[in-house]
Amino acid sequence: LSCRSDIVAAFAAVDRQFSKGRGSEIKAMFNANNLNGSQNGDPDFMYAIADGVAMMDQYGSKDEVCAHVALLPASPSDDDRISNLNEMIIKHYGNDFVKGCFYDSDCIKNKVVGASQGVGDRSWRWQKCSELAYLQTAPDENRARSTLLTLDALVQQCEYMFNGTLPDTTGINQRYGGDQPKGSQVVFINYSDDPWLQASVVVSQSEDLPVCMTTCDGCGHCGAGVPSDVGAKCESLADSYLDKWLAAGAESR
């Protein structure tokens, strides 16, 4: 609980200092001068630092997050919290994470097929902006991201990067079925600490669309951070279904 409170407090500290006109200074601290003076520079920056922490949890490094905020002094100032956040992101990802193309709307906008780098970044942002949305706004309480990350700001990023494109979530869910997928012979393996859990299929739809949950402290996205013995149950279940479906397919030839 203390770890979460410190993360929430860190993003509140960033917001407070941005409101005092220190945005350019803080971006420079995170080696993200490229986001100064750009149309979406503030939400781009806020998206980057929020993702920095969220992905550590997502990919099984929650303990690392908590260990780093534990280094804060007893009564940390806003600057203490911001520096701690910056150091955490640099330690885990390196110096260039926040300034990376994925978090720079201008960089994504100007990337084209065949560019030497950044095309993968562009394709995922395109899929989010045209189909899936997955636009993570700041919640009303316990915000582990900036209040600048409103739905309007995130939609504006999409419109800017992709010439007015907006997510067609209704169309994509109608095409693929959403949480009631149009398919068969798929095992959905979920993990208890995955921030994207609710975007998965969480209830078995039929005998050939089963769901299995792996639960542990630190069980992250796609099994990141899952001890082999903890993950064995769902992996074994998936193997048994695959064996059954492959055998049935062989018999039907």
mmCIF file of N, CA, C and O in Angstrom, residues 39-40 47 101-102 104-113 118-131 133 135 154-167:
data_model
loop_
_atom_site.group_PDB
_atom_site.id
_atom_site.type_symbol
_atom_site.label_atom_id
_atom_site.label_comp_id
_atom_site.label_asym_id
_atom_site.label_seq_id
_atom_site.Cartn_x
_atom_site.Cartn_y
_atom_site.Cartn_z
ATOM 1 N N GLN A 39 3.465 20.336 -30.080
ATOM 2 C CA GLN A 39 2.031 20.495 -29.856
ATOM 3 C C GLN A 39 1.501 19.567 -28.766
ATOM 4 O O GLN A 39 0.656 19.958 -27.960
ATOM 5 N N ASN A 40 1.987 18.332 -28.749
ATOM 6 C CA ASN A 40 1.520 17.352 -27.773
ATOM 7 C C ASN A 40 2.597 16.993 -26.746
ATOM 8 O O ASN A 40 2.526 15.935 -26.121
ATOM 9 N N TYR A 47 2.556 10.511 -20.793
ATOM 10 C CA TYR A 47 2.323 9.137 -21.243
ATOM 11 C C TYR A 47 3.587 8.303 -21.038
ATOM 12 O O TYR A 47 3.534 7.166 -20.551
ATOM 13 N N CYS A 101 10.847 7.501 -29.734
ATOM 14 C CA CYS A 101 9.873 7.843 -30.778
ATOM 15 C C CYS A 101 8.456 7.446 -30.388
ATOM 16 O O CYS A 101 7.500 8.168 -30.701
ATOM 17 N N PHE A 102 8.294 6.329 -29.706
ATOM 18 C CA PHE A 102 6.955 5.854 -29.355
ATOM 19 C C PHE A 102 6.165 6.904 -28.588
ATOM 20 O O PHE A 102 4.941 6.995 -28.728
ATOM 21 N N ASP A 104 6.672 10.235 -28.734
ATOM 22 C CA ASP A 104 6.832 11.548 -29.365
ATOM 23 C C ASP A 104 5.867 11.624 -30.545
ATOM 24 O O ASP A 104 6.088 11.020 -31.598
ATOM 25 N N SER A 105 4.781 12.365 -30.383
ATOM 26 C CA SER A 105 3.764 12.437 -31.433
ATOM 27 C C SER A 105 4.321 12.950 -32.751
ATOM 28 O O SER A 105 3.911 12.500 -33.831
ATOM 29 N N ASP A 106 5.261 13.882 -32.692
ATOM 30 C CA ASP A 106 5.857 14.391 -33.928
ATOM 31 C C ASP A 106 6.673 13.309 -34.620
ATOM 32 O O ASP A 106 6.628 13.174 -35.854
ATOM 33 N N CYS A 107 7.419 12.530 -33.857
ATOM 34 C CA CYS A 107 8.231 11.453 -34.434
ATOM 35 C C CYS A 107 7.326 10.407 -35.092
ATOM 36 O O CYS A 107 7.565 9.990 -36.228
ATOM 37 N N ILE A 108 6.267 10.009 -34.394
ATOM 38 C CA ILE A 108 5.344 9.027 -34.968
ATOM 39 C C ILE A 108 4.678 9.577 -36.223
ATOM 40 O O ILE A 108 4.550 8.890 -37.243
ATOM 41 N N LYS A 109 4.257 10.814 -36.173
ATOM 42 C CA LYS A 109 3.574 11.443 -37.318
ATOM 43 C C LYS A 109 4.450 11.429 -38.569
ATOM 44 O O LYS A 109 3.961 11.239 -39.694
ATOM 45 N N ASN A 110 5.745 11.617 -38.375
ATOM 46 C CA ASN A 110 6.651 11.778 -39.512
ATOM 47 C C ASN A 110 7.339 10.492 -39.946
ATOM 48 O O ASN A 110 8.080 10.485 -40.936
ATOM 49 N N LYS A 111 7.093 9.383 -39.250
ATOM 50 C CA LYS A 111 7.674 8.110 -39.655
ATOM 51 C C LYS A 111 6.898 7.543 -40.837
ATOM 52 O O LYS A 111 5.683 7.632 -40.902
ATOM 53 N N VAL A 112 7.625 6.950 -41.765
ATOM 54 C CA VAL A 112 6.987 6.330 -42.925
ATOM 55 C C VAL A 112 7.517 4.916 -43.083
ATOM 56 O O VAL A 112 8.559 4.556 -42.535
ATOM 57 N N VAL A 113 6.804 4.097 -43.840
ATOM 58 C CA VAL A 113 7.253 2.731 -44.096
ATOM 59 C C VAL A 113 8.627 2.767 -44.751
ATOM 60 O O VAL A 113 8.868 3.542 -45.685
ATOM 61 N N GLY A 118 11.742 3.055 -35.770
ATOM 62 C CA GLY A 118 10.497 3.658 -35.339
ATOM 63 C C GLY A 118 9.253 3.134 -36.023
ATOM 64 O O GLY A 118 8.149 3.480 -35.632
ATOM 65 N N VAL A 119 9.394 2.291 -37.057
ATOM 66 C CA VAL A 119 8.214 1.812 -37.771
ATOM 67 C C VAL A 119 7.374 0.921 -36.860
ATOM 68 O O VAL A 119 6.152 0.964 -36.860
ATOM 69 N N GLY A 120 8.042 0.100 -36.037
ATOM 70 C CA GLY A 120 7.305 -0.730 -35.082
ATOM 71 C C GLY A 120 6.530 0.113 -34.091
ATOM 72 O O GLY A 120 5.381 -0.203 -33.754
ATOM 73 N N ASP A 121 7.137 1.195 -33.634
ATOM 74 C CA ASP A 121 6.442 2.121 -32.742
ATOM 75 C C ASP A 121 5.192 2.672 -33.421
ATOM 76 O O ASP A 121 4.121 2.736 -32.829
ATOM 77 N N ARG A 122 5.341 3.062 -34.662
ATOM 78 C CA ARG A 122 4.232 3.665 -35.395
ATOM 79 C C ARG A 122 3.098 2.661 -35.596
ATOM 80 O O ARG A 122 1.920 3.014 -35.471
ATOM 81 N N SER A 123 3.425 1.413 -35.883
ATOM 82 C CA SER A 123 2.381 0.434 -36.165
ATOM 83 C C SER A 123 1.531 0.156 -34.938
ATOM 84 O O SER A 123 0.309 -0.009 -35.047
ATOM 85 N N TRP A 124 2.155 0.112 -33.759
ATOM 86 C CA TRP A 124 1.373 -0.121 -32.539
ATOM 87 C C TRP A 124 0.535 1.097 -32.194
ATOM 88 O O TRP A 124 -0.636 0.970 -31.825
ATOM 89 N N ARG A 125 1.078 2.287 -32.331
ATOM 90 C CA ARG A 125 0.277 3.486 -32.084
ATOM 91 C C ARG A 125 -0.888 3.556 -33.086
ATOM 92 O O ARG A 125 -1.998 3.963 -32.743
ATOM 93 N N TRP A 126 -0.640 3.151 -34.345
ATOM 94 C CA TRP A 126 -1.697 3.144 -35.352
ATOM 95 C C TRP A 126 -2.796 2.171 -34.954
ATOM 96 O O TRP A 126 -3.988 2.479 -35.059
ATOM 97 N N GLN A 127 -2.420 0.990 -34.489
ATOM 98 C CA GLN A 127 -3.448 0.015 -34.104
ATOM 99 C C GLN A 127 -4.268 0.529 -32.930
ATOM 100 O O GLN A 127 -5.492 0.349 -32.892
ATOM 101 N N LYS A 128 -3.613 1.180 -31.977
ATOM 102 C CA LYS A 128 -4.353 1.765 -30.862
ATOM 103 C C LYS A 128 -5.293 2.871 -31.347
ATOM 104 O O LYS A 128 -6.450 2.947 -30.915
ATOM 105 N N CYS A 129 -4.791 3.710 -32.217
ATOM 106 C CA CYS A 129 -5.562 4.888 -32.628
ATOM 107 C C CYS A 129 -6.643 4.573 -33.646
ATOM 108 O O CYS A 129 -7.607 5.340 -33.785
ATOM 109 N N SER A 130 -6.516 3.467 -34.375
ATOM 110 C CA SER A 130 -7.498 3.166 -35.415
ATOM 111 C C SER A 130 -8.459 2.047 -35.013
ATOM 112 O O SER A 130 -9.566 1.973 -35.548
ATOM 113 N N GLU A 131 -8.051 1.179 -34.066
ATOM 114 C CA GLU A 131 -8.871 0.012 -33.757
ATOM 115 C C GLU A 131 -9.149 -0.162 -32.267
ATOM 116 O O GLU A 131 -10.294 -0.156 -31.829
ATOM 117 N N ALA A 133 -8.081 1.437 -29.345
ATOM 118 C CA ALA A 133 -8.096 2.540 -28.369
ATOM 119 C C ALA A 133 -7.047 2.284 -27.281
ATOM 120 O O ALA A 133 -5.919 2.742 -27.409
ATOM 121 N N LEU A 135 -6.654 3.723 -24.622
ATOM 122 C CA LEU A 135 -6.206 5.056 -24.228
ATOM 123 C C LEU A 135 -6.354 5.177 -22.716
ATOM 124 O O LEU A 135 -7.460 5.246 -22.195
ATOM 125 N N LEU A 154 -5.623 12.352 -25.233
ATOM 126 C CA LEU A 154 -5.168 11.127 -25.894
ATOM 127 C C LEU A 154 -5.778 10.982 -27.284
ATOM 128 O O LEU A 154 -5.116 10.522 -28.220
ATOM 129 N N VAL A 155 -7.029 11.394 -27.424
ATOM 130 C CA VAL A 155 -7.657 11.392 -28.748
ATOM 131 C C VAL A 155 -6.960 12.404 -29.651
ATOM 132 O O VAL A 155 -6.743 12.157 -30.853
ATOM 133 N N GLN A 156 -6.590 13.552 -29.091
ATOM 134 C CA GLN A 156 -5.881 14.567 -29.864
ATOM 135 C C GLN A 156 -4.548 14.023 -30.392
ATOM 136 O O GLN A 156 -4.149 14.317 -31.529
ATOM 137 N N GLN A 157 -3.849 13.224 -29.584
ATOM 138 C CA GLN A 157 -2.619 12.589 -30.062
ATOM 139 C C GLN A 157 -2.906 11.763 -31.316
ATOM 140 O O GLN A 157 -2.163 11.828 -32.303
ATOM 141 N N CYS A 158 -3.971 10.966 -31.272
ATOM 142 C CA CYS A 158 -4.320 10.123 -32.418
ATOM 143 C C CYS A 158 -4.631 10.971 -33.644
ATOM 144 O O CYS A 158 -4.142 10.688 -34.753
ATOM 145 N N GLU A 159 -5.451 11.981 -33.461
ATOM 146 C CA GLU A 159 -5.828 12.841 -34.593
ATOM 147 C C GLU A 159 -4.601 13.511 -35.197
ATOM 148 O O GLU A 159 -4.488 13.636 -36.420
ATOM 149 N N TYR A 160 -3.682 13.922 -34.344
ATOM 150 C CA TYR A 160 -2.477 14.619 -34.810
ATOM 151 C C TYR A 160 -1.537 13.669 -35.553
ATOM 152 O O TYR A 160 -1.034 13.993 -36.631
ATOM 153 N N MET A 161 -1.310 12.490 -34.978
ATOM 154 C CA MET A 161 -0.339 11.567 -35.571
ATOM 155 C C MET A 161 -0.829 10.966 -36.876
ATOM 156 O O MET A 161 -0.039 10.705 -37.791
ATOM 157 N N PHE A 162 -2.160 10.735 -36.976
ATOM 158 C CA PHE A 162 -2.685 9.960 -38.098
ATOM 159 C C PHE A 162 -3.801 10.697 -38.850
ATOM 160 O O PHE A 162 -4.779 10.080 -39.284
ATOM 161 N N ASN A 163 -3.629 12.007 -38.994
ATOM 162 C CA ASN A 163 -4.505 12.810 -39.858
ATOM 163 C C ASN A 163 -5.991 12.602 -39.579
ATOM 164 O O ASN A 163 -6.782 12.293 -40.480
ATOM 165 N N GLY A 164 -6.356 12.775 -38.318
ATOM 166 C CA GLY A 164 -7.767 12.739 -37.957
ATOM 167 C C GLY A 164 -8.316 11.375 -37.607
ATOM 168 O O GLY A 164 -9.507 11.242 -37.307
ATOM 169 N N THR A 165 -7.470 10.357 -37.609
ATOM 170 C CA THR A 165 -7.933 8.999 -37.305
ATOM 171 C C THR A 165 -8.403 8.888 -35.859
ATOM 172 O O THR A 165 -7.757 9.398 -34.940
ATOM 173 N N LEU A 166 -9.533 8.197 -35.668
ATOM 174 C CA LEU A 166 -10.055 7.908 -34.336
ATOM 175 C C LEU A 166 -10.301 6.406 -34.198
ATOM 176 O O LEU A 166 -10.593 5.735 -35.189
ATOM 177 N N PRO A 167 -10.219 5.863 -32.989
ATOM 178 C CA PRO A 167 -10.409 4.422 -32.812
ATOM 179 C C PRO A 167 -11.840 3.982 -33.136
ATOM 180 O O PRO A 167 -12.801 4.586 -32.655
#
